[in-house]
């Protein structure tokens, strides 16, 4: 007989927007049709300086855009600092762009989105960003003005390719500011084998580690549900299968798909402590966020273990364990560490050049990260964050 226990019925909402993905050889052929679909005549390409110097890669994009190309803005900078975002916005305005095509990794994609926001809403990013209210809750202001439609051609496996949020760096304060507008979510994603082959192996690996951490945290989340589990578990499967052979274009395309699945899944489950520490350490210590994620993830999983009984069996199953609801955090952590061991990554913060004397300041900065509110185990104060950092050091 079916159970009549209503507490066994999950309660959630799954509100997913349309996602158009073009993958494989010839995928860029769809870009002109996509622009025509919205009547765009002046599309601007936003990228970083290194991709702009790659004549062959840029030629492929130019050919795909054709006569609709308004120009190339090579102003994306690592961590998307506010001055760079404002400059890109000015260039988009000068070109009279009616569409944006972001080409590159996470910084190019985030810069393109953020520049489109400030172009429409004004340059005061402090007014536009997510803020902590008097009640301690984070609130994103409604950014109602129309935004330039976005298309994304990623060269690294970054979850930014499918997101609607844009975290920019306020350089003077050393803080990340979150700009959120669903209207800046990509109209379509193009996964081109030749373009994903252009990224340095180190960037591919770092971005994949960020995806790995976010997929694990999404499965650990208390907001996770059947749909987000499906996206995130498949993301982990693709990562485990293709990371060891990430030097081939085919494997890199699979890693980009893993990042897209993870980005969609974490829209519902959210991210957590490993991502928070990656943010805090990344720009302040000059270390790639993904490498920080790889070093801290086992330790954040242990910290969260009392609250992640539901999620860790899914992590373990996706990484190859038999599907067993009795599996605990240590089994899942062991599988994560086994995957990391195959990649030869630094496993301690000290190996990334992080000084132990910097840990208290890093913990203090991390307490102000909006991702922390979605961590499954509430963080009670700076001392708890410092203890996790010390364990990872």
Short mmCIF file of C-alpha atoms in Angstrom, two decimals, residues 10-15 137 216-229 232 264-272 307-308 310-311 314 370-378:
data_model
loop_
_atom_site.label_atom_id
_atom_site.label_comp_id
_atom_site.label_asym_id
_atom_site.label_seq_id
_atom_site.Cartn_x
_atom_site.Cartn_y
_atom_site.Cartn_z
CA UNK A 10 8.83 16.67 -1.13
CA UNK A 11 7.77 20.30 -1.26
CA UNK A 12 9.53 22.56 -3.78
CA UNK A 13 9.12 24.75 -6.85
CA UNK A 14 11.15 24.15 -10.01
CA UNK A 15 10.98 27.22 -12.26
CA UNK A 137 18.72 39.05 5.03
CA UNK A 216 28.97 18.98 -4.56
CA UNK A 217 27.60 21.97 -2.66
CA UNK A 218 24.44 21.97 -4.75
CA UNK A 219 23.79 18.33 -3.84
CA UNK A 220 24.51 19.09 -0.17
CA UNK A 221 22.09 22.02 -0.19
CA UNK A 222 18.95 21.91 1.91
CA UNK A 223 17.09 23.46 -1.04
CA UNK A 224 18.07 20.64 -3.44
CA UNK A 225 15.34 18.52 -5.02
CA UNK A 226 14.86 15.83 -7.67
CA UNK A 227 15.43 18.14 -10.65
CA UNK A 228 18.54 19.84 -9.28
CA UNK A 229 19.89 16.44 -8.15
CA UNK A 232 24.22 18.09 -10.51
CA UNK A 264 21.53 25.27 -13.83
CA UNK A 265 21.41 22.91 -10.85
CA UNK A 266 22.87 25.40 -8.42
CA UNK A 267 20.26 27.96 -9.39
CA UNK A 268 17.98 25.84 -7.19
CA UNK A 269 20.33 24.29 -4.65
CA UNK A 270 22.75 27.18 -4.36
CA UNK A 271 26.42 27.11 -3.48
CA UNK A 272 28.10 27.04 -0.09
CA UNK A 307 23.49 18.90 7.85
CA UNK A 308 24.11 16.96 4.61
CA UNK A 310 20.43 13.65 2.41
CA UNK A 311 22.92 14.95 -0.13
CA UNK A 314 24.10 11.48 -4.20
CA UNK A 370 26.09 36.37 0.15
CA UNK A 371 26.64 32.68 -0.74
CA UNK A 372 27.08 31.94 2.96
CA UNK A 373 23.33 32.24 3.61
CA UNK A 374 22.73 29.07 1.55
CA UNK A 375 25.33 26.92 3.26
CA UNK A 376 23.53 23.87 4.72
CA UNK A 377 25.12 24.26 8.15
CA UNK A 378 24.79 27.80 9.53
#
